[in-house]
Amino acid sequence: MNHSAPEQPAAVVARLRATFRTGRTKPAEWRMTQLRRLRDMLTENGTDLAAALHTDLGKSATEAFRTEIDFTVREIDHTLDHLADWLRPEPAPAPAHLGADVAVWTQYDPLGVVLVIAPWNYPAQLLLTPVVGALAAGNAVIAKPSELAPATSAVLARLLPAYLDTDAVAVVEGGVPETTALLAERFDHIFYTGNGTVGRIVLRAAAEHLTPVTLELGGKSPAFVDRDTDLAVVADRLTRGKFLNAGQTCVAPDYVLTDPDTAAALEPLLANAVNALYGSDPAASGEYGRIINERHFDRLTGLLDSGRTVVGGTSDRAAKYIAPTVLADVAPDAPVMREEIFGPILPIVTVSGLDEAIDFINDRDKPLALYVFSESDRTRLRFAAETSSGGLGHGLPLAHLTVSDLPFGGVGESGMGNYHGPYSIETFSHRKAVLDKPLR
Ligand code: NAD
């Protein structure tokens, strides 16, 4: 579609709904073609996308491909490989009281027109991966990229219509006014990734139309480090997980929870790990990202004096650079512990041991992710059984979210619903109950 003025939200939704009503998006062949086209879009324009991600977030090309472009390609490939299986109707046992000739099963029906609203931190992956699921499930989709990553938003708004069926997929760019206007329309599902304040706005707007909603939110994801653990390995993995994308990752370890002796031993190892990864001057490392904007830069630098600086602590507003920073002796009620950090600051909070760590976590909002570094099966089992979080990672941060066959999503304040792989089909479909009794 070529419009001189942007199409109004109501018109876009009506146009996509009309397409959905024709049944065009339902055949598996249409879905697979769209997914293959999306894959072509990513492989043919990876460099453009990576450049936009560098403009918006200072993302290195390596990181852009690994965490956004190749990540999405993998999700597409996995979906193409398994879609026929996932869509197969599933027979259920028929109860005796209906007679021997009754068959019952469930089948997935597409929902209709889906709205995907994405955030700025992984502005390509977090827009496109839900779109993969919505298309695989046979829906029409409106994709709303984040206005806070404007270069990526512009590239996606140009590319998506060039590759996908424009009668069934539309991109609406914009910020609060545009999103507010979209949310006034009736959708069949809204998939929102971002913060809980806007999550509540989305949920309220959806309630008007009884639209089901997935909320992929954030929060403070703790990392518990047990005594008697290989702390050099822990420091290396924590550092990689925390400072990827300059800490602007929803499942980044937000803070470390450990006993005082382990904290003391871990501090120098974290400093070493930061040095090994980004050199003595991370500002000069091509692999280290920047803060999205001045507002977040100011918020984050305001948290830098929440504890004793182990490594980092420096910043440069003009470059939106904040060094990878580890803070020790952080009080549980210090400013850095009062909100999700969402930046390159890793506070270490000490507790007396396992029981207090579990209480500390359970006293707060349910996190999106919980990481446990422990050699003890009993300790690992206790975290699994006694805490609640969107996901649980033993020994390795972030990695669970790269597994397409695991559901990705939060619980409580960290969100509702989930996606990836088969879970995206579940999210973007209605599982219809069917009964069939012959007319004899
Ligand atoms: P953001 O500011 O880009 O907002 C997300 C989306 O909401 C954008 O598309 C924006 O246009 C829209 N929006 C903003 N204000 C709105 C309003 N008043 N009405 C309607 N729409 C509005 O991103 P953000 O919220 O700053 O993202 C950071 C948060 O997202 C963090 O809390 C992070 O943990 C969370 N997050 C979660 C996941 C996940 O998968 N669970 C992934 C990434 C980020």
Coordinates of C-alpha atoms and ligand atoms in Angstrom, one line a residue:
M1 CA 0.0 0.0 0.0
N2 CA 1.3 3.4 -0.9
H3 CA -0.3 6.2 1.1
S4 CA 0.7 9.9 1.1
A5 CA -0.8 10.5 4.6
P6 CA -0.6 7.7 7.2
E7 CA -3.7 5.5 7.2
Q8 CA -5.9 6.1 10.3
P9 CA -5.9 3.3 12.9
A10 CA -9.6 2.5 12.3
A11 CA -9.0 2.2 8.6
V12 CA -6.0 -0.1 9.0
V13 CA -7.8 -2.4 11.4
A14 CA -10.9 -2.5 9.1
R15 CA -8.7 -3.3 6.1
L16 CA -6.9 -6.1 7.9
R17 CA -10.1 -7.5 9.4
A18 CA -11.7 -7.6 5.8
T19 CA -8.7 -9.7 4.7
F20 CA -9.0 -12.0 7.7
R21 CA -12.7 -12.5 6.9
T22 CA -11.9 -13.7 3.4
G23 CA -10.0 -16.6 5.0
R24 CA -6.7 -15.7 3.2
T25 CA -4.5 -16.0 6.3
K26 CA -5.8 -19.4 7.4
P27 CA -4.2 -21.9 5.0
A28 CA -0.9 -23.3 6.3
E29 CA 0.7 -22.4 3.0
W30 CA 0.0 -18.7 3.4
R31 CA 1.4 -18.7 6.9
M32 CA 4.6 -20.5 5.8
T33 CA 5.0 -18.2 2.8
Q34 CA 4.8 -15.1 5.1
L35 CA 7.4 -16.7 7.5
R36 CA 9.7 -17.5 4.6
R37 CA 9.4 -13.9 3.3
L38 CA 10.1 -12.6 6.8
R39 CA 13.2 -14.8 6.9
D40 CA 14.3 -13.4 3.5
M41 CA 13.7 -9.9 4.9
L42 CA 16.1 -10.6 7.7
T43 CA 18.8 -12.3 5.7
E44 CA 18.7 -9.8 2.8
N45 CA 18.7 -6.7 5.0
G46 CA 20.6 -7.8 8.1
T47 CA 23.2 -5.1 7.6
D48 CA 20.6 -2.3 7.4
L49 CA 19.0 -3.5 10.5
A50 CA 22.2 -3.9 12.4
A51 CA 23.2 -0.3 11.4
A52 CA 19.8 1.0 12.7
L53 CA 20.4 -0.9 16.0
H54 CA 23.8 0.6 16.2
T55 CA 22.3 4.1 15.7
D56 CA 19.6 3.5 18.4
L57 CA 21.6 1.6 21.0
G58 CA 25.2 1.5 20.0
K59 CA 24.7 -2.2 19.5
S60 CA 27.7 -4.0 17.9
A61 CA 27.0 -5.9 14.7
T62 CA 27.9 -9.2 16.6
E63 CA 25.3 -8.4 19.2
A64 CA 22.7 -7.2 16.7
F65 CA 22.9 -10.4 14.7
R66 CA 23.1 -12.7 17.8
T67 CA 20.3 -11.2 19.9
E68 CA 18.0 -9.8 17.3
I69 CA 18.4 -10.9 13.6
D70 CA 19.7 -14.5 13.9
F71 CA 17.6 -15.0 17.0
T72 CA 14.4 -14.2 15.0
V73 CA 15.6 -16.3 12.0
R74 CA 16.1 -19.2 14.4
E75 CA 12.5 -18.8 15.7
I76 CA 11.2 -18.7 12.2
D77 CA 13.1 -21.9 11.2
H78 CA 11.9 -23.7 14.3
T79 CA 8.4 -22.6 13.5
L80 CA 8.6 -23.7 9.8
D81 CA 10.0 -27.1 10.9
H82 CA 7.2 -27.8 13.4
L83 CA 4.2 -25.8 12.3
A84 CA 2.4 -28.7 10.7
D85 CA 2.8 -30.7 13.9
W86 CA 1.7 -28.0 16.2
L87 CA -1.4 -27.3 14.1
R88 CA -2.6 -30.9 14.0
P89 CA -6.0 -31.3 15.7
E90 CA -5.6 -33.2 19.0
P91 CA -7.9 -36.0 19.8
A92 CA -9.3 -36.3 23.3
P93 CA -10.7 -39.4 24.9
A94 CA -14.5 -39.5 24.4
P95 CA -16.5 -40.3 27.6
A96 CA -18.6 -43.4 27.8
H97 CA -21.9 -41.5 28.5
L98 CA -22.0 -40.1 24.9
G99 CA -21.8 -43.5 23.2
A100 CA -19.1 -45.4 21.4
D101 CA -19.5 -43.5 18.1
V102 CA -18.6 -40.1 19.4
A103 CA -15.3 -38.4 18.5
V104 CA -13.9 -35.4 20.3
W105 CA -10.9 -33.3 19.6
T106 CA -9.4 -29.8 19.8
Q107 CA -8.3 -27.6 16.9
Y108 CA -6.5 -24.2 16.8
D109 CA -8.5 -21.4 15.3
P110 CA -6.7 -18.1 14.4
L111 CA -8.1 -15.2 16.4
G112 CA -8.3 -12.5 13.8
V113 CA -6.5 -9.2 14.0
V114 CA -3.6 -9.0 16.4
L115 CA -1.8 -5.9 17.7
V116 CA 1.9 -6.2 18.7
I117 CA 3.4 -3.3 20.7
A118 CA 7.1 -3.5 21.1
P119 CA 9.7 -1.8 23.3
W120 CA 13.0 -0.2 22.4
N121 CA 15.6 -2.4 24.0
Y122 CA 15.5 -5.3 21.5
P123 CA 13.4 -3.3 19.0
A124 CA 13.6 -5.8 16.2
Q125 CA 13.5 -9.1 18.0
L126 CA 10.7 -8.1 20.4
L127 CA 8.5 -6.8 17.5
L128 CA 9.2 -9.6 15.0
T129 CA 9.2 -12.7 17.3
P130 CA 5.6 -12.1 18.4
V131 CA 4.7 -11.3 14.7
V132 CA 6.2 -14.8 13.8
G133 CA 3.8 -16.4 16.3
A134 CA 0.8 -14.3 15.2
L135 CA 1.3 -15.2 11.5
A136 CA 2.1 -18.8 12.2
A137 CA -1.2 -19.0 14.0
G138 CA -3.0 -17.6 10.9
N139 CA -3.8 -14.0 12.0
A140 CA -3.6 -10.6 10.5
V141 CA -1.2 -8.4 12.4
I142 CA -0.5 -4.7 13.2
A143 CA 3.0 -4.2 14.4
K144 CA 3.8 -1.1 16.5
P145 CA 7.6 -0.6 16.9
S146 CA 8.9 1.6 19.7
E147 CA 9.3 5.3 18.9
L148 CA 12.3 5.3 21.3
A149 CA 14.3 3.3 18.8
P150 CA 13.5 5.5 15.8
A151 CA 16.1 4.2 13.3
T152 CA 15.0 0.6 13.8
S153 CA 11.4 1.6 13.7
A154 CA 11.9 3.3 10.3
V155 CA 13.8 0.3 8.8
L156 CA 11.1 -2.1 10.0
A157 CA 8.3 0.2 8.7
R158 CA 10.0 0.2 5.3
L159 CA 10.9 -3.5 5.1
L160 CA 7.9 -5.3 6.5
P161 CA 5.5 -4.1 3.8
A162 CA 8.0 -4.8 1.1
Y163 CA 8.2 -8.5 2.1
L164 CA 4.9 -9.4 3.6
D165 CA 1.2 -9.5 2.5
T166 CA 0.3 -5.9 3.0
D167 CA -3.5 -6.7 3.2
A168 CA -2.8 -8.7 6.3
V169 CA 0.3 -7.1 7.9
A170 CA 0.7 -3.4 8.7
V171 CA 3.2 -1.4 10.6
V172 CA 2.0 1.7 12.5
E173 CA 4.8 3.8 13.8
G174 CA 4.4 6.4 16.5
G175 CA 4.4 7.0 20.3
V176 CA 1.7 7.6 22.9
P177 CA -0.9 9.4 20.7
E178 CA -0.7 6.8 17.9
T179 CA -0.7 3.9 20.3
T180 CA -3.6 5.4 22.2
A181 CA -5.6 5.7 19.0
L182 CA -4.8 2.1 18.1
L183 CA -5.8 0.9 21.5
A184 CA -9.3 2.4 21.0
E185 CA -9.9 -0.1 18.2
R186 CA -11.1 -3.7 18.7
F187 CA -8.5 -6.3 18.4
D188 CA -8.7 -10.1 18.8
H189 CA -5.5 -10.1 20.8
I190 CA -3.0 -7.5 22.1
F191 CA 0.6 -8.5 22.7
Y192 CA 2.4 -5.9 24.7
T193 CA 6.1 -5.9 25.7
G194 CA 7.3 -3.1 28.0
N195 CA 6.8 -1.7 31.5
G196 CA 4.0 -2.4 33.9
T197 CA 2.6 1.2 34.0
V198 CA 1.8 1.0 30.3
G199 CA 0.8 -2.6 30.7
R200 CA -2.0 -1.5 32.9
I201 CA -3.1 1.1 30.2
V202 CA -3.1 -1.6 27.6
L203 CA -5.1 -4.0 29.8
R204 CA -7.7 -1.3 30.6
A205 CA -8.1 -0.4 26.9
A206 CA -8.5 -4.1 26.1
A207 CA -11.1 -4.6 28.7
E208 CA -13.5 -2.3 26.7
H209 CA -13.6 -4.9 23.9
L210 CA -13.0 -8.1 26.0
T211 CA -9.7 -8.5 24.1
P212 CA -7.3 -11.0 25.5
V213 CA -3.9 -9.6 26.3
T214 CA -0.4 -10.9 26.7
L215 CA 1.8 -8.6 28.9
E216 CA 5.6 -9.2 28.7
L217 CA 6.8 -7.0 31.5
G218 CA 10.0 -6.6 33.5
G219 CA 11.1 -6.2 37.1
K220 CA 14.1 -7.0 39.2
S221 CA 15.5 -10.5 38.4
P222 CA 17.7 -11.7 41.2
A223 CA 20.9 -13.8 40.9
F224 CA 21.6 -15.9 44.0
V225 CA 25.2 -17.1 44.4
D226 CA 25.8 -19.9 46.8
R227 CA 29.0 -20.3 48.9
D228 CA 31.4 -23.1 47.6
T229 CA 30.6 -22.3 43.9
D230 CA 33.3 -21.7 41.2
L231 CA 33.1 -17.9 41.5
A232 CA 35.3 -17.2 38.4
V233 CA 32.7 -19.0 36.3
V234 CA 29.9 -17.2 38.1
A235 CA 31.5 -13.8 37.6
D236 CA 32.1 -14.5 33.9
R237 CA 28.5 -15.6 33.3
L238 CA 27.0 -12.8 35.4
T239 CA 29.0 -10.2 33.5
R240 CA 28.0 -11.5 30.1
G241 CA 24.3 -11.6 31.1
K242 CA 24.3 -8.3 32.9
F243 CA 26.2 -6.0 30.5
L244 CA 24.8 -7.3 27.2
N245 CA 23.0 -4.4 25.5
A246 CA 24.5 -2.2 28.4
G247 CA 22.2 -3.9 30.8
Q248 CA 19.0 -3.0 29.0
T249 CA 17.7 -6.6 28.9
C250 CA 14.4 -7.5 30.5
V251 CA 15.9 -10.8 31.8
A252 CA 19.3 -9.4 32.8
P253 CA 20.4 -10.3 36.3
D254 CA 19.2 -7.2 38.2
Y255 CA 21.2 -7.7 41.4
V256 CA 23.3 -10.4 43.2
L257 CA 22.1 -11.9 46.4
T258 CA 24.8 -13.7 48.4
D259 CA 26.4 -14.1 51.8
P260 CA 29.1 -11.6 52.9
D261 CA 32.1 -13.9 52.5
T262 CA 31.0 -15.0 49.0
A263 CA 30.4 -11.3 48.1
A264 CA 33.9 -10.4 49.2
A265 CA 35.4 -13.2 47.1
L266 CA 33.2 -12.4 44.1
E267 CA 33.9 -8.6 43.9
P268 CA 37.4 -8.8 42.4
L269 CA 36.4 -11.6 40.1
L270 CA 33.5 -9.5 38.7
A271 CA 36.0 -6.6 38.1
N272 CA 38.3 -9.1 36.3
A273 CA 35.5 -10.4 34.2
V274 CA 34.4 -6.9 33.1
N275 CA 38.0 -6.2 32.2
A276 CA 38.3 -9.4 30.2
L277 CA 35.1 -8.7 28.3
Y278 CA 35.4 -5.0 27.5
G279 CA 39.0 -4.1 28.3
S280 CA 40.2 -1.5 30.9
D281 CA 38.3 1.3 28.9
P282 CA 34.9 -0.1 27.9
A283 CA 34.0 3.2 26.3
A284 CA 36.6 2.2 23.6
S285 CA 35.2 -1.3 23.1
G286 CA 33.2 -1.8 20.0
E287 CA 31.2 -4.5 21.7
Y288 CA 29.8 -2.4 24.5
G289 CA 26.4 -0.6 23.9
R290 CA 25.0 2.8 24.9
I291 CA 22.0 4.0 26.9
I292 CA 18.9 4.5 24.8
N293 CA 18.3 8.2 25.7
E294 CA 19.2 11.1 28.1
R295 CA 16.2 10.4 30.3
H296 CA 17.3 6.8 31.1
F297 CA 21.0 8.0 31.3
D298 CA 20.0 10.5 34.0
R299 CA 17.8 8.0 35.8
L300 CA 20.7 5.5 35.8
T301 CA 23.5 7.9 36.9
G302 CA 21.3 8.8 39.8
L303 CA 21.6 5.2 41.0
L304 CA 25.4 5.1 40.8
D305 CA 26.0 6.2 44.4
S306 CA 23.9 3.4 45.9
G307 CA 26.9 1.5 47.1
R308 CA 30.7 1.1 47.1
T309 CA 32.0 1.0 43.5
V310 CA 33.9 -2.2 42.7
V311 CA 34.4 -1.5 39.0
G312 CA 33.1 1.2 36.7
G313 CA 31.1 4.1 38.0
T314 CA 32.1 6.5 35.2
S315 CA 29.8 8.0 32.6
D316 CA 29.6 10.4 29.7
R317 CA 26.2 12.1 29.0
A318 CA 27.1 13.3 25.5
A319 CA 27.9 9.7 24.5
K320 CA 25.1 8.2 26.6
Y321 CA 27.8 6.0 28.0
I322 CA 27.8 4.4 31.5
A323 CA 30.6 2.0 32.3
P324 CA 29.8 -1.5 33.3
T325 CA 29.5 -1.0 37.1
V326 CA 29.4 -3.3 40.1
L327 CA 28.3 -1.9 43.4
A328 CA 29.0 -3.6 46.8
D329 CA 27.6 -3.0 50.3
V330 CA 24.2 -2.1 48.8
A331 CA 21.4 -1.7 51.3
P332 CA 18.2 -3.6 50.5
D333 CA 16.3 -0.2 50.4
A334 CA 19.0 1.8 48.5
P335 CA 17.6 3.6 45.4
V336 CA 19.2 1.1 43.1
M337 CA 17.0 -1.6 44.8
R338 CA 13.7 0.2 44.6
E339 CA 13.1 -0.1 40.8
E340 CA 14.2 -2.3 37.9
I341 CA 17.7 -1.1 37.0
F342 CA 17.5 -1.7 33.2
G343 CA 21.1 -0.5 32.8
P344 CA 24.7 -1.5 33.4
I345 CA 24.7 -1.4 37.2
L346 CA 25.0 -4.6 39.2
P347 CA 24.5 -4.2 42.9
I348 CA 25.5 -6.9 45.4
V349 CA 23.2 -7.3 48.3
T350 CA 24.2 -9.6 51.2
V351 CA 22.0 -12.0 53.1
S352 CA 22.9 -14.5 55.9
G353 CA 22.2 -17.5 53.6
L354 CA 19.7 -19.5 51.7
D355 CA 16.6 -19.0 53.9
E356 CA 17.1 -15.3 54.0
A357 CA 17.7 -15.2 50.2
I358 CA 14.4 -17.1 49.5
D359 CA 12.5 -14.7 51.9
F360 CA 14.1 -11.7 50.2
I361 CA 12.8 -12.8 46.8
N362 CA 9.4 -13.8 48.1
D363 CA 9.0 -10.5 49.9
R364 CA 9.2 -8.7 46.6
D365 CA 7.3 -8.8 43.2
K366 CA 7.6 -12.0 41.3
P367 CA 10.5 -11.6 39.0
L368 CA 10.7 -12.3 35.2
A369 CA 13.7 -14.4 35.8
L370 CA 15.5 -15.9 38.7
Y371 CA 19.1 -17.2 38.4
V372 CA 20.7 -19.6 40.9
F373 CA 24.4 -20.4 41.0
S374 CA 24.8 -23.4 43.2
E375 CA 26.4 -26.8 43.1
S376 CA 23.9 -28.1 45.7
D377 CA 20.9 -30.1 44.3
R378 CA 19.1 -29.4 47.5
T379 CA 19.6 -25.6 47.2
R380 CA 18.5 -25.7 43.5
L381 CA 15.4 -27.7 44.4
R382 CA 14.5 -25.3 47.2
F383 CA 14.5 -22.3 44.8
A384 CA 12.5 -24.2 42.3
A385 CA 9.9 -25.2 44.9
E386 CA 9.8 -22.2 47.1
T387 CA 10.0 -19.2 44.8
S388 CA 7.9 -18.1 41.8
S389 CA 9.3 -16.3 38.7
G390 CA 8.6 -16.2 35.0
G391 CA 11.6 -18.4 34.3
L392 CA 14.4 -20.1 36.4
G393 CA 18.0 -20.3 35.2
H394 CA 20.4 -22.5 37.0
G395 CA 24.0 -21.5 36.3
L396 CA 23.4 -19.4 33.2
P397 CA 21.5 -16.1 32.8
L398 CA 19.4 -15.2 29.7
A399 CA 19.8 -18.6 28.0
H400 CA 16.3 -20.0 28.8
L401 CA 14.8 -17.3 26.6
T402 CA 16.7 -18.6 23.5
V403 CA 15.0 -22.0 23.8
S404 CA 12.0 -21.9 21.4
D405 CA 10.4 -24.9 23.1
L406 CA 10.2 -23.2 26.4
P407 CA 7.4 -20.7 27.2
F408 CA 8.8 -17.1 27.7
G409 CA 6.8 -14.9 29.9
G410 CA 6.3 -13.5 33.4
V411 CA 4.1 -14.0 36.4
G412 CA 2.4 -11.4 38.6
E413 CA 4.1 -8.0 38.2
S414 CA 6.5 -9.5 35.5
G415 CA 3.6 -10.2 33.2
M416 CA 0.9 -12.6 32.0
G417 CA 0.9 -15.1 29.2
N418 CA 3.9 -16.3 27.3
Y419 CA 5.2 -17.1 23.8
H420 CA 7.9 -18.7 21.6
G421 CA 7.6 -21.8 19.5
P422 CA 4.5 -23.8 20.2
Y423 CA 3.5 -21.4 23.0
S424 CA 3.1 -18.7 20.4
I425 CA 0.5 -20.9 18.6
E426 CA -1.3 -21.3 21.9
T427 CA -1.2 -17.6 22.6
F428 CA -2.4 -16.4 19.2
S429 CA -5.1 -19.0 18.6
H430 CA -8.3 -20.1 20.1
R431 CA -8.2 -23.8 21.1
K432 CA -11.6 -24.9 19.9
A433 CA -13.4 -27.9 21.4
V434 CA -15.1 -30.1 18.7
L435 CA -17.5 -33.0 19.2
D436 CA -18.7 -35.2 16.3
K437 CA -21.5 -37.7 16.6
P438 CA -22.8 -39.4 13.4
L439 CA -26.5 -38.7 12.5
R440 CA -27.4 -42.4 12.8
Ligands
NAD1 P1 8.9 1.7 25.6 O1 9.0 3.0 26.3 O2 9.4 1.5 24.2 O3 7.4 1.3 25.6 C1 6.9 0.1 25.1 C2 5.8 0.4 24.1 O4 4.7 1.0 24.8 C3 6.2 1.3 23.0 O5 5.8 0.8 21.7 C4 5.5 2.6 23.3 O6 5.1 3.3 22.2 C5 4.2 2.1 24.0 N1 3.7 3.1 25.0 C6 4.4 4.0 25.8 N2 3.6 4.7 26.5 C7 2.3 4.4 26.1 C8 1.0 4.8 26.5 N3 0.9 5.8 27.5 N4 0.0 4.3 26.0 C9 0.1 3.3 25.1 N5 1.3 2.8 24.7 C10 2.4 3.4 25.2 O7 9.6 0.6 26.4 P2 9.7 0.4 28.0 O8 8.4 0.2 28.6 O9 10.6 1.5 28.6 O10 10.5 -0.9 28.1 C11 11.3 -1.3 29.2 C12 10.5 -2.2 30.0 O11 10.1 -3.3 29.3 C13 11.3 -2.8 31.1 O12 10.5 -2.9 32.3 C14 11.6 -4.2 30.7 O13 11.9 -5.1 31.7 C15 10.4 -4.6 29.9 N6 10.7 -5.6 28.9 C16 10.1 -6.8 29.0 C17 10.4 -7.7 28.1 C18 9.8 -9.1 28.1 O14 9.9 -9.8 27.2 N7 9.2 -9.5 29.2 C19 11.3 -7.5 27.1 C20 11.8 -6.2 27.0 C21 11.5 -5.2 27.9

